[in-house]
Short mmCIF file of C-alpha atoms in Angstrom, two decimals:
data_model
loop_
_atom_site.label_atom_id
_atom_site.label_comp_id
_atom_site.label_asym_id
_atom_site.label_seq_id
_atom_site.Cartn_x
_atom_site.Cartn_y
_atom_site.Cartn_z
CA UNK A 1 135.04 40.11 137.80
CA UNK A 2 135.93 42.38 138.61
CA UNK A 3 140.19 41.14 138.17
CA UNK A 4 138.92 40.41 133.69
CA UNK A 5 137.72 43.36 133.43
CA UNK A 6 140.19 44.96 135.19
CA UNK A 7 142.53 41.75 132.74
CA UNK A 8 140.68 42.91 129.34
CA UNK A 9 140.69 46.59 130.25
CA UNK A 10 144.40 46.87 131.41
CA UNK A 11 145.85 44.88 127.35
CA UNK A 12 146.03 46.84 124.51
CA UNK A 13 146.24 44.08 121.33
CA UNK A 14 142.31 43.07 123.36
CA UNK A 15 140.83 46.41 123.81
CA UNK A 16 141.81 47.91 120.32
CA UNK A 17 140.19 44.81 119.00
CA UNK A 18 137.22 44.88 120.62
CA UNK A 19 136.98 48.36 119.04
CA UNK A 20 137.79 47.50 115.44
CA UNK A 21 135.28 45.60 115.84
CA UNK A 22 132.85 47.39 117.07
CA UNK A 23 133.52 50.26 114.27
CA UNK A 24 133.14 47.68 111.63
CA UNK A 25 129.76 46.04 112.56
CA UNK A 26 128.71 49.63 113.44
CA UNK A 27 129.39 50.30 109.16
CA UNK A 28 128.51 47.26 108.62
CA UNK A 29 131.08 45.57 107.07
CA UNK A 30 130.88 41.82 105.70
CA UNK A 31 131.78 38.87 107.84
CA UNK A 32 134.83 38.61 106.28
CA UNK A 33 135.75 42.35 106.50
CA UNK A 34 135.12 42.60 110.42
CA UNK A 35 137.37 38.75 110.25
CA UNK A 36 139.75 40.50 108.94
CA UNK A 37 139.89 43.98 110.67
CA UNK A 38 139.87 42.77 113.67
CA UNK A 39 141.95 39.62 113.59
CA UNK A 40 145.15 41.79 111.69
CA UNK A 41 144.92 44.65 114.49
CA UNK A 42 144.75 42.37 117.17
CA UNK A 43 147.75 40.67 115.80
CA UNK A 44 148.79 43.74 115.35
CA UNK A 45 149.32 44.44 119.02
CA UNK A 46 149.81 41.12 120.01
CA UNK A 47 153.39 41.07 117.47
CA UNK A 48 153.91 45.22 118.82
CA UNK A 49 153.75 43.18 122.57
CA UNK A 50 156.54 41.01 121.78
CA UNK A 51 158.27 43.53 120.20
CA UNK A 52 158.25 46.00 123.11
CA UNK A 53 158.94 42.03 125.62
CA UNK A 54 162.52 40.89 123.42
CA UNK A 55 163.69 45.03 123.66
CA UNK A 56 162.70 44.75 127.55
CA UNK A 57 164.46 41.99 127.63
CA UNK A 58 167.41 43.18 125.60
CA UNK A 59 167.84 46.67 128.40
CA UNK A 60 166.98 44.36 131.56
CA UNK A 61 170.86 44.02 131.85
CA UNK A 62 172.47 46.77 130.19
CA UNK A 63 170.71 48.83 132.66
CA UNK A 64 172.27 46.63 135.02
CA UNK A 65 176.33 46.69 133.82
CA UNK A 66 175.06 50.63 134.60
CA UNK A 67 174.99 50.29 137.56
CA UNK A 68 178.12 47.92 138.38
CA UNK A 69 180.11 49.81 136.40
CA UNK A 70 179.26 53.71 137.28
CA UNK A 71 178.11 52.42 140.98
CA UNK A 72 175.59 54.45 141.40
CA UNK A 73 172.16 53.89 143.65
CA UNK A 74 168.49 55.66 143.51
CA UNK A 75 165.05 56.63 143.09
CA UNK A 76 164.84 53.89 139.39
CA UNK A 77 161.22 55.57 137.84
CA UNK A 78 159.44 51.95 136.96
CA UNK A 79 155.74 52.52 136.12
CA UNK A 80 155.41 49.03 135.74
CA UNK A 81 156.86 47.90 138.77
CA UNK A 82 155.41 50.56 141.75
CA UNK A 83 151.94 49.26 139.54
CA UNK A 84 152.43 46.07 141.15
CA UNK A 85 152.91 47.47 144.26
CA UNK A 86 149.72 49.51 144.69
CA UNK A 87 147.20 47.26 142.95
CA UNK A 88 147.51 44.99 146.69
CA UNK A 89 146.58 47.44 148.22
CA UNK A 90 144.34 50.42 145.78
CA UNK A 91 143.71 46.95 143.72
CA UNK A 92 140.00 47.59 143.78
CA UNK A 93 140.10 50.96 143.75
CA UNK A 94 141.70 51.30 140.74
CA UNK A 95 139.41 49.06 139.03
CA UNK A 96 136.73 51.41 139.22
CA UNK A 97 138.19 54.78 138.05
CA UNK A 98 139.79 52.74 134.73
CA UNK A 99 136.64 51.79 133.72
CA UNK A 100 134.36 55.13 134.71
CA UNK A 101 137.58 56.79 132.89
CA UNK A 102 137.07 55.19 129.50
CA UNK A 103 133.69 56.55 129.67
CA UNK A 104 134.54 60.24 130.86
CA UNK A 105 136.46 59.79 128.44
CA UNK A 106 133.68 58.99 125.63
CA UNK A 107 131.47 61.44 127.20
CA UNK A 108 135.17 64.14 126.93
CA UNK A 109 135.51 63.72 123.61
CA UNK A 110 131.74 62.99 122.53
CA UNK A 111 131.00 67.31 124.48
CA UNK A 112 134.50 68.75 124.25
CA UNK A 113 136.38 69.26 121.18
CA UNK A 114 139.08 67.49 123.01
CA UNK A 115 138.33 64.23 119.77
CA UNK A 116 140.68 62.06 120.61
CA UNK A 117 139.61 58.12 122.25
CA UNK A 118 142.67 56.93 124.53
CA UNK A 119 143.41 53.19 123.59
CA UNK A 120 147.26 52.59 125.16
CA UNK A 121 145.04 50.10 128.16
CA UNK A 122 148.18 49.89 130.07
CA UNK A 123 149.23 53.19 129.75
CA UNK A 124 145.28 53.92 130.82
CA UNK A 125 145.50 51.41 133.71
CA UNK A 126 149.29 53.19 135.45
CA UNK A 127 147.19 56.40 135.69
CA UNK A 128 143.79 55.73 137.37
CA UNK A 129 145.87 53.79 140.08
CA UNK A 130 147.87 56.33 140.31
CA UNK A 131 144.14 58.55 140.77
CA UNK A 132 143.30 55.89 143.17
CA UNK A 133 146.74 56.89 144.92
CA UNK A 134 146.56 60.27 145.32
CA UNK A 135 142.88 60.27 145.60
CA UNK A 136 143.11 57.96 148.24
CA UNK A 137 145.84 59.30 150.48
CA UNK A 138 143.83 63.67 149.97
CA UNK A 139 141.56 60.91 152.35
CA UNK A 140 138.57 60.22 149.93
CA UNK A 141 137.11 57.78 149.82
CA UNK A 142 133.56 56.03 147.08
CA UNK A 143 131.33 57.73 145.12
CA UNK A 144 133.81 60.84 145.64
CA UNK A 145 136.64 58.67 145.31
CA UNK A 146 134.99 57.53 142.04
CA UNK A 147 133.73 60.32 140.66
CA UNK A 148 137.11 62.51 141.08
CA UNK A 149 139.41 59.91 139.36
CA UNK A 150 137.01 58.92 136.92
CA UNK A 151 136.84 62.80 135.69
CA UNK A 152 140.56 63.17 135.95
CA UNK A 153 140.97 60.38 134.74
CA UNK A 154 139.04 61.01 130.83
CA UNK A 155 140.34 64.22 131.15
CA UNK A 156 143.55 63.79 131.37
CA UNK A 157 143.16 61.46 128.38
CA UNK A 158 141.92 63.64 126.34
CA UNK A 159 143.97 66.77 126.42
CA UNK A 160 147.00 64.82 125.76
CA UNK A 161 146.71 63.79 122.80
CA UNK A 162 145.36 67.32 122.23
CA UNK A 163 148.20 68.79 122.63
CA UNK A 164 150.51 66.24 121.10
CA UNK A 165 148.09 66.56 117.21
CA UNK A 166 149.52 69.64 115.76
CA UNK A 167 153.05 68.33 116.19
CA UNK A 168 151.24 64.85 114.93
CA UNK A 169 150.69 66.00 111.58
CA UNK A 170 153.32 66.39 111.06
CA UNK A 171 155.48 63.14 111.96
CA UNK A 172 152.05 61.37 110.08
CA UNK A 173 150.73 63.88 106.96
CA UNK A 174 147.64 64.05 108.00
CA UNK A 175 145.69 63.99 111.18
CA UNK A 176 143.87 60.91 111.00
CA UNK A 177 145.45 59.54 114.30
CA UNK A 178 145.78 60.59 117.75
CA UNK A 179 149.08 59.92 120.15
CA UNK A 180 148.24 58.00 122.79
CA UNK A 181 150.67 57.90 125.94
CA UNK A 182 151.49 59.76 129.07
CA UNK A 183 154.22 61.04 128.59
CA UNK A 184 152.98 64.10 125.75
CA UNK A 185 155.11 66.84 127.72
CA UNK A 186 158.42 66.00 126.87
CA UNK A 187 157.76 65.31 122.92
CA UNK A 188 156.00 68.63 122.41
CA UNK A 189 158.88 69.96 124.80
CA UNK A 190 161.03 68.28 122.24
CA UNK A 191 158.79 69.28 119.67
CA UNK A 192 159.24 73.44 120.15
CA UNK A 193 162.39 72.44 121.32
CA UNK A 194 162.36 71.75 117.45
CA UNK A 195 161.31 74.16 115.91
CA UNK A 196 163.66 76.63 117.94
CA UNK A 197 167.56 75.46 116.67
CA UNK A 198 166.49 73.59 114.08
CA UNK A 199 166.89 75.42 111.71
CA UNK A 200 167.94 74.28 107.98
CA UNK A 201 168.84 71.39 109.51
CA UNK A 202 168.37 68.02 107.75
CA UNK A 203 166.33 65.46 109.44
CA UNK A 204 167.58 62.23 110.24
CA UNK A 205 166.50 60.41 107.64
CA UNK A 206 167.59 62.42 105.55
CA UNK A 207 172.52 61.41 106.89
CA UNK A 208 174.46 61.05 103.93
CA UNK A 209 176.79 57.85 104.53
CA UNK A 210 179.44 57.31 102.46
CA UNK A 211 179.02 55.42 99.73
CA UNK A 212 181.56 52.02 101.65
CA UNK A 213 178.70 52.71 104.98
CA UNK A 214 175.69 52.76 102.20
CA UNK A 215 174.24 49.35 104.39
CA UNK A 216 173.97 52.48 107.40
CA UNK A 217 170.51 53.66 106.00
CA UNK A 218 168.56 50.31 106.40
CA UNK A 219 167.56 50.91 110.36
CA UNK A 220 167.86 47.76 111.78
CA UNK A 221 171.94 47.26 110.87
CA UNK A 222 172.31 51.37 112.58
CA UNK A 223 170.91 49.58 115.43
CA UNK A 224 172.27 46.93 115.75
CA UNK A 225 175.38 47.70 114.81
CA UNK A 226 175.40 51.23 117.39
CA UNK A 227 174.01 48.67 120.53
CA UNK A 228 176.81 47.08 119.55
CA UNK A 229 179.43 49.92 120.93
CA UNK A 230 177.90 51.08 123.23
CA UNK A 231 176.92 47.22 124.73
CA UNK A 232 180.28 46.86 124.57
CA UNK A 233 181.59 49.78 125.90
CA UNK A 234 179.69 48.90 128.36
CA UNK A 235 180.11 45.22 129.58
CA UNK A 236 184.22 46.66 129.89
CA UNK A 237 183.40 49.22 132.06
CA UNK A 238 181.13 46.93 134.12
CA UNK A 239 184.19 44.00 134.16
CA UNK A 240 183.67 40.50 132.57
CA UNK A 241 183.33 38.58 135.91
CA UNK A 242 180.45 39.89 136.73
CA UNK A 243 178.61 40.07 133.91
CA UNK A 244 179.76 36.15 133.43
CA UNK A 245 178.54 35.53 137.25
CA UNK A 246 175.48 37.59 137.52
CA UNK A 247 174.18 38.70 134.39
CA UNK A 248 175.63 36.21 131.17
CA UNK A 249 175.75 32.23 132.80
CA UNK A 250 178.79 31.99 131.89
CA UNK A 251 179.11 32.94 128.21
CA UNK A 252 182.05 35.42 127.55
CA UNK A 253 180.29 38.41 128.24
CA UNK A 254 181.40 40.45 125.21
CA UNK A 255 179.31 37.53 122.56
CA UNK A 256 176.82 38.18 125.91
CA UNK A 257 176.52 42.10 125.06
CA UNK A 258 176.52 41.96 120.86
CA UNK A 259 173.47 38.86 121.69
CA UNK A 260 171.49 41.26 123.73
CA UNK A 261 172.43 44.58 121.10
CA UNK A 262 171.83 42.73 117.80
CA UNK A 263 168.26 41.16 120.02
CA UNK A 264 167.59 44.96 120.95
CA UNK A 265 167.33 46.00 117.23
CA UNK A 266 165.26 42.27 117.14
CA UNK A 267 162.46 44.46 118.81
CA UNK A 268 162.69 47.20 117.70
CA UNK A 269 161.84 45.45 114.26
CA UNK A 270 159.53 43.86 114.78
CA UNK A 271 157.94 46.78 117.34
CA UNK A 272 158.04 48.34 113.50
CA UNK A 273 156.32 45.52 111.86
CA UNK A 274 153.41 45.39 114.21
CA UNK A 275 152.34 48.93 113.75
CA UNK A 276 152.50 48.64 110.08
CA UNK A 277 149.40 45.96 110.72
CA UNK A 278 147.51 48.60 113.54
CA UNK A 279 147.90 51.11 111.35
CA UNK A 280 146.48 50.09 108.49
CA UNK A 281 143.01 48.25 110.11
CA UNK A 282 142.48 50.24 113.27
CA UNK A 283 141.90 53.99 111.46
CA UNK A 284 139.40 52.76 108.78
CA UNK A 285 138.20 50.53 111.55
CA UNK A 286 138.09 53.27 113.85
CA UNK A 287 136.14 56.06 111.22
CA UNK A 288 132.72 53.89 112.16
CA UNK A 289 133.03 54.77 116.21
CA UNK A 290 133.97 58.66 115.10
CA UNK A 291 130.77 58.84 112.41
CA UNK A 292 128.38 57.33 114.73
CA UNK A 293 129.34 57.54 118.39
CA UNK A 294 131.80 60.81 118.75
CA UNK A 295 132.01 63.06 115.33
CA UNK A 296 135.73 63.82 114.51
CA UNK A 297 136.68 61.84 116.99
CA UNK A 298 140.11 60.38 116.67
CA UNK A 299 142.59 57.24 117.81
CA UNK A 300 144.90 58.30 119.86
CA UNK A 301 147.39 54.65 119.88
CA UNK A 302 150.67 54.22 121.43
CA UNK A 303 154.57 55.64 121.76
CA UNK A 304 155.56 53.12 118.41
CA UNK A 305 152.91 53.59 116.34
CA UNK A 306 155.56 56.92 115.57
CA UNK A 307 158.83 55.38 114.59
CA UNK A 308 158.54 53.91 111.59
CA UNK A 309 158.24 57.97 110.00
CA UNK A 310 161.82 58.40 111.54
CA UNK A 311 163.89 54.90 112.65
CA UNK A 312 167.01 56.60 113.13
CA UNK A 313 165.59 60.01 114.97
CA UNK A 314 164.02 56.59 117.24
CA UNK A 315 168.06 55.59 118.12
CA UNK A 316 169.40 58.67 118.39
CA UNK A 317 166.02 59.92 121.00
CA UNK A 318 168.02 57.31 123.21
CA UNK A 319 170.76 58.14 123.49
CA UNK A 320 170.72 61.60 123.91
CA UNK A 321 167.72 60.54 126.31
CA UNK A 322 169.74 58.49 127.95
CA UNK A 323 172.40 61.17 128.03
CA UNK A 324 170.50 64.17 129.63
CA UNK A 325 168.98 61.28 132.87
CA UNK A 326 172.64 60.85 133.27
CA UNK A 327 173.12 64.82 133.75
CA UNK A 328 169.96 65.63 135.48
CA UNK A 329 170.81 62.59 137.54
CA UNK A 330 174.43 64.35 138.69
CA UNK A 331 173.00 67.71 139.13
CA UNK A 332 171.28 66.05 141.57
CA UNK A 333 173.18 64.67 143.46
CA UNK A 334 175.04 67.94 143.38
CA UNK A 335 172.25 69.76 145.03
CA UNK A 336 171.52 66.12 147.47
CA UNK A 337 167.97 65.30 145.72
CA UNK A 338 167.01 62.62 145.85
CA UNK A 339 168.70 61.10 142.83
CA UNK A 340 166.76 59.87 140.64
CA UNK A 341 168.66 56.44 138.21
CA UNK A 342 168.55 57.13 134.35
CA UNK A 343 165.82 53.61 133.69
CA UNK A 344 167.04 52.41 130.42
CA UNK A 345 163.73 51.21 129.68
CA UNK A 346 162.01 54.76 129.91
CA UNK A 347 164.42 56.43 128.21
CA UNK A 348 163.86 54.12 124.31
CA UNK A 349 160.52 54.79 124.64
CA UNK A 350 160.50 57.91 125.82
CA UNK A 351 163.57 59.33 124.60
CA UNK A 352 163.02 57.94 121.21
CA UNK A 353 159.72 59.71 120.92
CA UNK A 354 161.17 62.94 121.75
CA UNK A 355 163.91 62.54 118.95
CA UNK A 356 161.27 61.75 116.32
CA UNK A 357 158.86 65.43 117.61
CA UNK A 358 162.26 66.53 117.55
CA UNK A 359 162.58 65.63 113.89
CA UNK A 360 159.92 66.21 112.10
CA UNK A 361 160.13 70.23 113.65
CA UNK A 362 164.43 70.94 114.02
CA UNK A 363 165.86 68.09 112.31
CA UNK A 364 168.73 66.37 113.37
CA UNK A 365 169.41 69.22 116.08
CA UNK A 366 165.76 68.92 117.25
CA UNK A 367 166.03 65.06 117.99
CA UNK A 368 169.09 65.65 119.88
CA UNK A 369 168.04 68.22 122.01
CA UNK A 370 164.78 68.18 122.52
CA UNK A 371 164.92 64.42 123.61
CA UNK A 372 167.93 65.52 126.22
CA UNK A 373 165.73 68.11 127.42
CA UNK A 374 163.07 64.77 127.17
CA UNK A 375 165.86 63.13 129.48
CA UNK A 376 165.63 66.03 131.94
CA UNK A 377 162.71 66.68 132.44
CA UNK A 378 162.00 62.71 133.47
CA UNK A 379 164.76 62.72 135.81
CA UNK A 380 163.26 65.52 137.47
CA UNK A 381 159.85 65.54 137.64
CA UNK A 382 159.58 62.83 139.55
CA UNK A 383 162.04 64.48 142.42
CA UNK A 384 158.09 66.45 142.96
CA UNK A 385 156.16 63.47 142.13
CA UNK A 386 157.16 61.00 145.00
CA UNK A 387 156.20 63.43 148.16
CA UNK A 388 152.41 62.77 146.81
CA UNK A 389 152.02 59.04 146.65
CA UNK A 390 152.21 58.69 150.96
CA UNK A 391 153.89 55.01 151.80
CA UNK A 392 154.44 54.57 147.91
CA UNK A 393 156.72 58.28 147.38
CA UNK A 394 159.71 55.71 150.11
CA UNK A 395 159.50 53.34 147.94
CA UNK A 396 162.77 52.95 145.75
CA UNK A 397 161.06 53.29 141.92
CA UNK A 398 157.71 56.12 140.86
CA UNK A 399 156.44 56.55 138.01
CA UNK A 400 159.03 57.16 135.27
CA UNK A 401 156.40 59.21 132.44
CA UNK A 402 156.41 62.69 132.57
CA UNK A 403 152.29 62.82 131.54
CA UNK A 404 152.37 60.89 135.48
CA UNK A 405 154.46 62.60 137.25
CA UNK A 406 153.13 66.17 136.05
CA UNK A 407 149.30 64.81 136.80
CA UNK A 408 150.26 63.73 140.20
CA UNK A 409 151.83 66.59 141.40
CA UNK A 410 149.05 68.86 139.94
CA UNK A 411 146.61 67.09 142.01
CA UNK A 412 148.57 65.64 145.29
CA UNK A 413 149.88 69.68 145.75
CA UNK A 414 146.08 71.36 145.08
CA UNK A 415 145.09 68.43 147.84
CA UNK A 416 147.78 69.49 149.65
CA UNK A 417 146.79 73.11 149.71
CA UNK A 418 143.06 72.91 149.03
CA UNK A 419 141.98 69.37 151.14
CA UNK A 420 139.41 66.76 149.44
CA UNK A 421 136.86 69.53 149.23
CA UNK A 422 138.86 71.83 147.18
CA UNK A 423 140.02 69.14 144.66
CA UNK A 424 136.64 67.81 143.56
CA UNK A 425 135.72 72.12 142.62
CA UNK A 426 138.99 71.96 140.79
CA UNK A 427 138.58 68.77 138.61
CA UNK A 428 135.19 69.31 138.47
CA UNK A 429 135.73 72.48 136.25
CA UNK A 430 138.09 71.51 134.74
CA UNK A 431 135.48 69.35 133.13
CA UNK A 432 133.05 72.30 133.32
CA UNK A 433 134.94 74.68 131.68
CA UNK A 434 135.37 72.51 128.42
CA UNK A 435 132.11 71.01 127.68
CA UNK A 436 130.01 74.98 128.47
CA UNK A 437 132.91 76.65 125.38
CA UNK A 438 132.89 73.78 123.36
CA UNK A 439 128.42 74.27 123.24
CA UNK A 440 128.77 77.90 123.81
CA UNK A 441 131.62 78.28 120.43
CA UNK A 442 128.70 75.51 118.43
CA UNK A 443 130.45 72.94 118.71
CA UNK A 444 133.65 74.09 116.67
CA UNK A 445 136.33 71.83 116.35
CA UNK A 446 139.76 71.68 118.49
CA UNK A 447 141.42 74.29 117.10
CA UNK A 448 144.45 73.20 115.07
CA UNK A 449 147.04 75.01 116.86
CA UNK A 450 146.26 73.51 119.97
#
């Protein structure tokens, strides 16, 4: 039963389809509308996940080619890898914190100004897992462990979407959808940088191509061609022998590189298709829950939800974030710290999203500079997270996204200096204060500038 609950809650498609179903039932829609809305929401997330899998599959050989080409070794941040290791020891605690944390998120949305229901199930699982590890290392157990972990998770699921919402309004042009992906600090940083450096900078979507290159306005074509050039350059440096013996099963290294690059573009195309399906159904369906259970609440959805709004910024953000990761890697090596290698997957998803946020406030310059600093952020923060993860801190991987690192660093260092009792007081105060403010201010909505 525990595994069944964990599997359901960790599957975004099932979770969001269930939310859509409940919302449509609350609105007393017809059976045809309920079936249509629930199925299309489910289908949209399956399509999005399929696109993500295609994209990740094409990036995996690129990461190996990069390490071979430049002969670097170190810690590769990867959420899936570190969580897979942690669940073998902390699985039961993670499941309990995740389940009750989602309930806490609903209560936080109902009784505070953080009106967001976090629907990115896999990130909820990852954050629950990291919290479980840190609290167990701190010496918590039993009821206290689950209570404090769940409250911390529920609050985190409300606070980070609130930080992103001013930028979401700029990106989407409305206030209907929240943002639920735990690298928010990097995105907010990118948006803030864009507002500083991007004066008079045109949007990435208004890049003027010469008439003969007009086909590059099609984002799928521009992504495929740009990634082909990048793959081929890295493949040449890595060498044909390495690629053909270890990655391509004998296929010529240039042909293999081009296929992987175009597969990457296909993954992005599939993701955008899935996002359009989800947006068409989840927002109307969610109104039922928002109106009945949590007034004014918004669904906080995964990062690809912003990709269709600035496809060019997606590609620019990935490149510049990855460049930031490379620069950060050399800085860490120069100062003698643990070397964090630039993981291609986290730099794509967080860098692409940071590019969209930076573009919303600062156009091309905002997308480039903002995502570059996102790359630096997700390179440096894991260095400070690793010491609070106990035995997992010595693994050759760690959490990759900025909110995991920031939350873990905060919880871990409070525990280190104040003990489990101090952490308990801190988490309880962090929950009670927003609730008190909500009621004292007469249940007003979250400030526009938060």
